[in-house]
mmCIF file of C-alpha atoms in Angstrom:
data_model
loop_
_atom_site.group_PDB
_atom_site.id
_atom_site.type_symbol
_atom_site.label_atom_id
_atom_site.label_comp_id
_atom_site.label_asym_id
_atom_site.label_seq_id
_atom_site.Cartn_x
_atom_site.Cartn_y
_atom_site.Cartn_z
ATOM 1 C CA GLY A 12 -0.878 3.715 33.154
ATOM 2 C CA ALA A 13 -3.945 3.832 30.864
ATOM 3 C CA VAL A 14 -5.674 0.642 29.045
ATOM 4 C CA ARG A 15 -7.567 0.900 25.766
ATOM 5 C CA CYS A 16 -10.844 -1.491 25.409
ATOM 6 C CA LEU A 17 -10.138 -3.449 21.962
ATOM 7 C CA LEU A 18 -13.365 -5.256 21.185
ATOM 8 C CA GLY A 19 -13.173 -8.027 18.883
ATOM 9 C CA ARG A 20 -16.415 -9.747 16.731
ATOM 10 C CA ALA A 21 -15.315 -13.061 18.157
ATOM 11 C CA GLY A 22 -17.695 -13.369 21.147
ATOM 12 C CA GLY A 23 -17.913 -9.843 21.445
ATOM 13 C CA SER A 24 -15.958 -9.883 24.183
ATOM 14 C CA MET A 25 -13.530 -6.761 25.086
ATOM 15 C CA LEU A 26 -9.407 -7.106 26.111
ATOM 16 C CA ALA A 27 -7.986 -4.423 28.004
ATOM 17 C CA VAL A 28 -3.923 -4.209 26.493
ATOM 18 C CA PRO A 29 -2.212 -1.954 28.376
ATOM 19 C CA ALA A 30 -1.254 1.184 26.254
ATOM 20 C CA ALA A 31 1.125 3.892 26.313
ATOM 21 C CA PRO A 32 -0.532 7.673 26.594
ATOM 22 C CA TRP A 33 -2.824 8.014 23.891
ATOM 23 C CA VAL A 34 -5.360 9.741 21.644
ATOM 24 C CA ALA A 35 -9.458 9.052 21.848
ATOM 25 C CA GLY A 36 -10.586 10.972 19.020
ATOM 26 C CA ARG A 37 -9.495 13.699 16.090
ATOM 27 C CA GLY A 38 -10.069 16.203 18.097
ATOM 28 C CA ASP A 39 -8.052 18.363 20.625
ATOM 29 C CA ALA A 40 -10.835 16.787 22.870
ATOM 30 C CA GLY A 41 -9.648 13.663 22.280
ATOM 31 C CA VAL A 42 -6.214 13.970 23.624
ATOM 32 C CA ARG A 43 -4.521 13.068 26.636
ATOM 33 C CA ARG A 44 -1.342 14.838 27.479
ATOM 34 C CA TRP A 45 1.343 13.042 29.513
ATOM 35 C CA PRO A 46 4.767 15.094 31.098
ATOM 36 C CA GLU A 47 6.200 16.728 27.161
ATOM 37 C CA THR A 48 2.945 16.294 25.406
ATOM 38 C CA THR A 49 3.530 12.839 25.028
ATOM 39 C CA PHE A 50 0.709 11.220 23.234
ATOM 40 C CA ARG A 51 -0.045 7.872 21.525
ATOM 41 C CA ARG A 52 -3.631 7.568 19.032
ATOM 42 C CA THR A 53 -5.922 4.541 19.829
ATOM 43 C CA LEU A 54 -5.936 1.376 17.141
ATOM 44 C CA PHE A 55 -9.297 -0.711 17.722
ATOM 45 C CA ILE A 56 -8.482 -3.868 16.538
ATOM 46 C CA GLU A 57 -10.680 -6.468 16.253
ATOM 47 C CA THR A 58 -10.900 -10.381 15.310
ATOM 48 C CA GLU A 59 -12.570 -12.627 13.968
ATOM 49 C CA GLU A 60 -13.074 -16.526 13.968
ATOM 50 C CA THR A 61 -11.694 -18.732 11.255
ATOM 51 C CA PRO A 62 -13.015 -22.470 10.678
ATOM 52 C CA ASN A 63 -9.370 -22.865 11.944
ATOM 53 C CA PRO A 64 -9.519 -23.392 15.984
ATOM 54 C CA ASP A 65 -5.843 -22.510 15.563
ATOM 55 C CA SER A 66 -6.049 -19.003 13.263
ATOM 56 C CA LEU A 67 -7.600 -16.486 13.996
ATOM 57 C CA LYS A 68 -8.084 -12.433 12.149
ATOM 58 C CA PHE A 69 -7.516 -9.287 13.252
ATOM 59 C CA TYR A 70 -8.194 -6.708 11.740
ATOM 60 C CA PRO A 71 -7.111 -3.094 12.463
ATOM 61 C CA GLY A 72 -9.475 -0.884 10.662
ATOM 62 C CA SER A 73 -7.296 0.253 7.884
ATOM 63 C CA LEU A 74 -6.323 -1.813 3.876
ATOM 64 C CA ILE A 75 -2.823 -3.431 4.526
ATOM 65 C CA LEU A 76 -2.660 -3.881 0.670
ATOM 66 C CA ARG A 77 -4.713 -4.000 -1.979
ATOM 67 C CA GLU A 78 -8.130 -5.286 -2.868
ATOM 68 C CA GLY A 79 -7.798 -9.144 -3.142
ATOM 69 C CA GLU A 80 -3.830 -9.300 -3.065
ATOM 70 C CA SER A 81 -2.374 -11.561 0.021
ATOM 71 C CA HIS A 82 0.865 -12.888 1.648
ATOM 72 C CA ASN A 83 2.049 -15.519 3.528
ATOM 73 C CA PHE A 84 4.959 -16.051 5.734
ATOM 74 C CA ALA A 85 4.985 -19.931 6.742
ATOM 75 C CA THR A 86 8.046 -19.561 9.189
ATOM 76 C CA PRO A 87 10.398 -17.310 10.753
ATOM 77 C CA GLU A 88 13.413 -16.820 8.219
ATOM 78 C CA SER A 89 10.075 -15.664 5.371
ATOM 79 C CA SER A 90 9.027 -12.980 7.898
ATOM 80 C CA LEU A 91 12.280 -11.394 7.177
ATOM 81 C CA CYS A 92 11.081 -9.059 5.135
ATOM 82 C CA SER A 93 8.166 -7.315 6.975
ATOM 83 C CA PRO A 94 9.156 -5.517 10.188
ATOM 84 C CA LEU A 95 5.159 -6.673 10.978
ATOM 85 C CA ALA A 96 5.408 -10.683 10.757
ATOM 86 C CA MET A 97 9.097 -10.313 12.453
ATOM 87 C CA ALA A 98 7.293 -8.736 15.116
ATOM 88 C CA LEU A 99 4.053 -11.690 15.305
ATOM 89 C CA PHE A 100 6.780 -14.542 14.663
ATOM 90 C CA GLN A 101 8.591 -13.591 18.098
ATOM 91 C CA LEU A 102 5.460 -13.989 20.385
ATOM 92 C CA GLU A 103 5.468 -17.587 21.744
ATOM 93 C CA GLY A 104 3.268 -19.830 19.971
ATOM 94 C CA VAL A 105 2.831 -18.415 16.823
ATOM 95 C CA THR A 106 3.302 -20.448 13.680
ATOM 96 C CA GLY A 107 2.693 -18.561 10.488
ATOM 97 C CA VAL A 108 1.254 -15.184 9.283
ATOM 98 C CA PHE A 109 -0.444 -13.809 6.836
ATOM 99 C CA PHE A 110 -1.660 -10.433 4.823
ATOM 100 C CA GLY A 111 -4.974 -10.088 3.778
ATOM 101 C CA SER A 112 -5.980 -6.581 2.390
ATOM 102 C CA ASP A 113 -7.315 -5.455 5.086
ATOM 103 C CA PHE A 114 -7.199 -8.384 8.183
ATOM 104 C CA ILE A 115 -3.421 -9.935 9.388
ATOM 105 C CA VAL A 116 -4.062 -13.684 10.097
ATOM 106 C CA ILE A 117 -2.660 -15.768 13.141
ATOM 107 C CA ASN A 118 -1.333 -19.119 13.457
ATOM 108 C CA LYS A 119 -0.904 -20.843 16.503
ATOM 109 C CA ASP A 120 0.347 -23.745 18.089
ATOM 110 C CA GLU A 121 -2.038 -25.972 19.271
ATOM 111 C CA ASP A 122 -0.469 -25.652 22.949
ATOM 112 C CA ALA A 123 -0.630 -22.257 23.103
ATOM 113 C CA ASP A 124 -3.818 -20.152 24.995
ATOM 114 C CA TRP A 125 -5.970 -17.762 22.159
ATOM 115 C CA PRO A 126 -6.232 -15.633 25.811
ATOM 116 C CA VAL A 127 -2.333 -14.749 26.482
ATOM 117 C CA LEU A 128 -1.132 -14.803 22.837
ATOM 118 C CA LYS A 129 -4.645 -12.434 21.902
ATOM 119 C CA ALA A 130 -3.307 -9.559 23.757
ATOM 120 C CA GLN A 131 -0.019 -10.037 23.219
ATOM 121 C CA ALA A 132 -0.756 -9.384 19.355
ATOM 122 C CA PHE A 133 -3.216 -6.775 19.896
ATOM 123 C CA ALA A 134 0.055 -4.318 22.026
ATOM 124 C CA THR A 135 2.188 -5.955 18.905
ATOM 125 C CA ILE A 136 -0.565 -4.933 16.016
ATOM 126 C CA THR A 137 -1.107 -1.161 17.793
ATOM 127 C CA ASP A 138 3.107 -0.904 18.588
ATOM 128 C CA PHE A 139 3.334 -1.665 14.507
ATOM 129 C CA PHE A 140 1.535 0.346 12.719
ATOM 130 C CA VAL A 141 1.410 3.410 15.642
ATOM 131 C CA SER A 142 5.701 3.300 14.255
ATOM 132 C CA ASN A 143 5.282 4.417 11.074
ATOM 133 C CA GLU A 144 7.246 1.027 9.781
ATOM 134 C CA PRO A 145 6.512 0.439 6.206
ATOM 135 C CA LEU A 146 5.153 -2.658 5.430
ATOM 136 C CA PHE A 147 7.731 -4.812 3.986
ATOM 137 C CA TYR A 148 11.433 -3.356 3.877
ATOM 138 C CA GLU A 149 12.450 -1.213 0.842
ATOM 139 C CA ASN A 150 12.665 -4.119 -2.685
ATOM 140 C CA SER A 151 11.972 -7.272 -0.609
ATOM 141 C CA ALA A 152 8.047 -8.007 -1.088
ATOM 142 C CA PRO A 153 7.932 -11.797 -0.975
ATOM 143 C CA PRO A 154 6.326 -13.236 -4.179
ATOM 144 C CA HIS A 155 2.315 -13.302 -3.105
ATOM 145 C CA ALA A 156 -0.204 -15.003 -4.306
ATOM 146 C CA ASP A 157 -1.499 -13.105 -7.202
ATOM 147 C CA ASP A 158 1.365 -13.626 -8.600
ATOM 148 C CA SER A 159 0.716 -17.933 -9.277
ATOM 149 C CA TYR A 160 -2.282 -16.698 -11.497
ATOM 150 C CA ALA A 161 0.012 -13.687 -13.887
ATOM 151 C CA ILE A 162 -0.581 -16.038 -17.507
ATOM 152 C CA ASN A 163 2.074 -16.956 -18.547
ATOM 153 C CA GLU A 164 3.713 -17.070 -22.560
ATOM 154 C CA ASP A 165 4.451 -21.226 -21.926
ATOM 155 C CA ASP A 166 0.199 -21.869 -20.223
ATOM 156 C CA ASP A 167 -1.049 -24.143 -22.083
ATOM 157 C CA GLU A 168 -4.811 -23.429 -22.702
ATOM 158 C CA VAL A 169 -5.974 -25.614 -19.879
ATOM 159 C CA VAL A 170 -3.169 -24.324 -17.420
ATOM 160 C CA SER A 171 -4.907 -20.430 -18.542
ATOM 161 C CA MET A 172 -7.945 -21.832 -17.872
ATOM 162 C CA ILE A 173 -7.595 -23.752 -14.719
ATOM 163 C CA LYS A 174 -5.627 -20.255 -13.054
ATOM 164 C CA GLU A 175 -8.719 -18.204 -13.960
ATOM 165 C CA LEU A 176 -11.156 -20.906 -12.693
ATOM 166 C CA LEU A 177 -9.587 -20.204 -9.131
ATOM 167 C CA HIS A 178 -8.901 -16.426 -9.437
ATOM 168 C CA THR A 179 -12.523 -15.767 -10.204
ATOM 169 C CA ARG A 180 -13.883 -18.179 -8.463
ATOM 170 C CA ILE A 181 -12.107 -20.169 -5.643
ATOM 171 C CA ARG A 182 -9.717 -17.297 -4.032
ATOM 172 C CA PRO A 183 -12.590 -14.199 -3.052
ATOM 173 C CA SER A 184 -15.060 -17.158 -1.639
ATOM 174 C CA VAL A 185 -11.574 -19.042 0.572
ATOM 175 C CA GLN A 186 -10.206 -15.156 1.531
ATOM 176 C CA GLU A 187 -13.478 -15.202 3.211
ATOM 177 C CA ASP A 188 -12.402 -17.769 5.777
ATOM 178 C CA GLY A 189 -9.087 -15.629 6.265
ATOM 179 C CA GLY A 190 -7.008 -17.322 3.299
ATOM 180 C CA ASP A 191 -5.538 -17.891 0.439
ATOM 181 C CA VAL A 192 -5.154 -20.751 -2.650
ATOM 182 C CA GLN A 193 -1.588 -20.678 -4.650
ATOM 183 C CA PHE A 194 -1.344 -22.302 -8.247
ATOM 184 C CA VAL A 195 2.013 -24.459 -7.980
ATOM 185 C CA LYS A 196 1.808 -26.693 -11.045
ATOM 186 C CA PHE A 197 -0.597 -28.671 -13.515
ATOM 187 C CA GLU A 198 1.182 -31.997 -14.432
ATOM 188 C CA GLU A 199 -0.819 -34.974 -15.909
ATOM 189 C CA GLY A 200 -4.086 -34.324 -14.931
ATOM 190 C CA VAL A 201 -3.279 -33.585 -11.506
ATOM 191 C CA VAL A 202 -3.465 -29.497 -9.724
ATOM 192 C CA PHE A 203 -1.109 -28.377 -7.492
ATOM 193 C CA LEU A 204 -1.772 -25.890 -4.743
ATOM 194 C CA LYS A 205 -0.950 -24.664 -1.814
ATOM 195 C CA MET A 206 -3.161 -23.537 1.002
ATOM 196 C CA GLN A 207 -1.946 -20.188 3.142
ATOM 197 C CA GLY A 208 -3.434 -18.200 5.602
ATOM 198 C CA ALA A 209 -6.030 -19.775 8.057
ATOM 199 C CA CYS A 210 -6.491 -22.609 5.910
ATOM 200 C CA SER A 211 -2.888 -23.761 6.268
ATOM 201 C CA GLY A 212 -3.018 -26.415 8.943
ATOM 202 C CA CYS A 213 -6.883 -26.413 9.291
ATOM 203 C CA PRO A 214 -8.979 -29.706 9.717
ATOM 204 C CA SER A 215 -11.006 -28.578 6.924
ATOM 205 C CA ALA A 216 -8.795 -28.062 4.101
ATOM 206 C CA PRO A 217 -8.276 -31.627 3.219
ATOM 207 C CA SER A 218 -11.886 -31.350 2.380
ATOM 208 C CA THR A 219 -11.858 -28.122 0.260
ATOM 209 C CA LEU A 220 -9.192 -29.352 -1.788
ATOM 210 C CA LYS A 221 -10.979 -32.102 -2.939
ATOM 211 C CA HIS A 222 -14.645 -31.663 -2.526
ATOM 212 C CA GLY A 223 -14.939 -28.036 -3.308
ATOM 213 C CA ILE A 224 -11.580 -26.483 -5.343
ATOM 214 C CA GLU A 225 -11.631 -30.264 -7.022
ATOM 215 C CA ARG A 226 -15.776 -30.813 -8.199
ATOM 216 C CA MET A 227 -15.693 -27.061 -9.946
ATOM 217 C CA LEU A 228 -12.428 -27.754 -11.651
ATOM 218 C CA MET A 229 -12.928 -31.018 -12.248
ATOM 219 C CA HIS A 230 -17.266 -30.015 -13.416
ATOM 220 C CA PHE A 231 -15.528 -26.640 -15.962
ATOM 221 C CA ILE A 232 -12.276 -28.303 -16.885
ATOM 222 C CA PRO A 233 -12.541 -31.772 -17.578
ATOM 223 C CA ASP A 234 -8.623 -32.383 -18.523
ATOM 224 C CA VAL A 235 -8.085 -32.085 -14.705
ATOM 225 C CA GLN A 236 -8.193 -35.354 -12.592
ATOM 226 C CA GLY A 237 -7.443 -34.128 -9.503
ATOM 227 C CA VAL A 238 -5.956 -31.437 -6.884
ATOM 228 C CA VAL A 239 -3.947 -32.624 -4.368
ATOM 229 C CA ALA A 240 -2.120 -30.746 -2.301
ATOM 230 C CA ALA A 241 2.137 -29.337 -3.345
ATOM 231 C CA GLU A 242 5.040 -30.323 -0.873
ATOM 232 C CA ASP A 243 6.663 -27.475 0.431
ATOM 233 C CA ASP A 244 9.280 -27.589 -1.794
ATOM 234 C CA GLU A 245 7.485 -27.767 -4.560
ATOM 235 C CA LEU A 246 6.452 -23.779 -3.240
ATOM 236 C CA ALA A 247 9.913 -22.770 -2.798
ATOM 237 C CA GLN A 248 10.939 -23.783 -6.526
ATOM 238 C CA LEU A 249 7.304 -21.812 -7.034
ATOM 239 C CA ASN A 250 8.723 -18.948 -5.976
ATOM 240 C CA MET A 251 12.281 -19.347 -6.754
ATOM 241 C CA ASP A 252 11.453 -19.183 -10.240
ATOM 242 C CA GLU A 253 9.580 -15.802 -9.466
ATOM 243 C CA PHE A 254 12.295 -13.772 -7.874
ATOM 244 C CA GLN A 255 14.646 -14.764 -11.155
ATOM 245 C CA LYS A 256 10.839 -13.452 -13.656
ATOM 246 C CA VAL A 257 11.708 -9.980 -11.330
ATOM 247 C CA ASP A 258 15.861 -10.199 -11.806
ATOM 248 C CA ARG A 259 15.836 -10.591 -15.162
ATOM 249 C CA ALA A 260 12.822 -8.084 -15.708
ATOM 250 C CA ILE A 261 15.030 -5.930 -13.781
ATOM 251 C CA GLU A 262 17.771 -6.280 -15.880
ATOM 252 C CA GLY A 263 15.800 -5.611 -18.756
ATOM 253 C CA GLU A 264 15.754 -9.171 -20.391
ATOM 254 C CA GLY A 265 11.996 -9.711 -19.379
ATOM 255 C CA PRO A 266 10.783 -12.934 -18.417
ATOM 256 C CA LYS A 267 11.500 -16.076 -20.235
#
């Protein structure tokens, strides 16, 4: 059978992945024909290491979301809205999936081996992109990190400043490392944030929160006294609030 070699950024190694019949180029000369003229185009996927040894970035070579957007899937249940995320969670050892604007992050169990899982992920991602399936099922896209930075009517000046600083100064740097940071709430001087993607479970995440994000927020906004990681139930409540706002908007009531 045909074998396609995919080049990873990390280490510059070559990884051979079994492939279905494929198209090596855009012209007719690049088409390898099989019985009944079945063929499949080549998809070259690059990989890049992240600060988290249990997270890896996969670049499929095209935009997945709009610039700056992201979607995080922390559990298999949360992936039910996305065919690609669901397929990746079916791979043994996958503990999380994250979509960036032009990359996909896979988080794995510490006992899983990257050489095996990487090959399986290559095949799964390739199968998805040649299938022409939508990234999300119709009307089922989950709230993404951008939603938490929208300025609401009940946000006071401090919360608005926190959101603006996080969105413009901090998120771009975190996204470069294959992650994102979601604003959850500001309560009694403390900012609650949720680290996502490669930043979730990363050994350096606590340092990023305390020495990076906290220091910057406290420097520019005196009302901020600290930054902590939000618990999962707090994030779940935030997502529920966002869903309810969307429902009210659809019904014509508008956000309250």
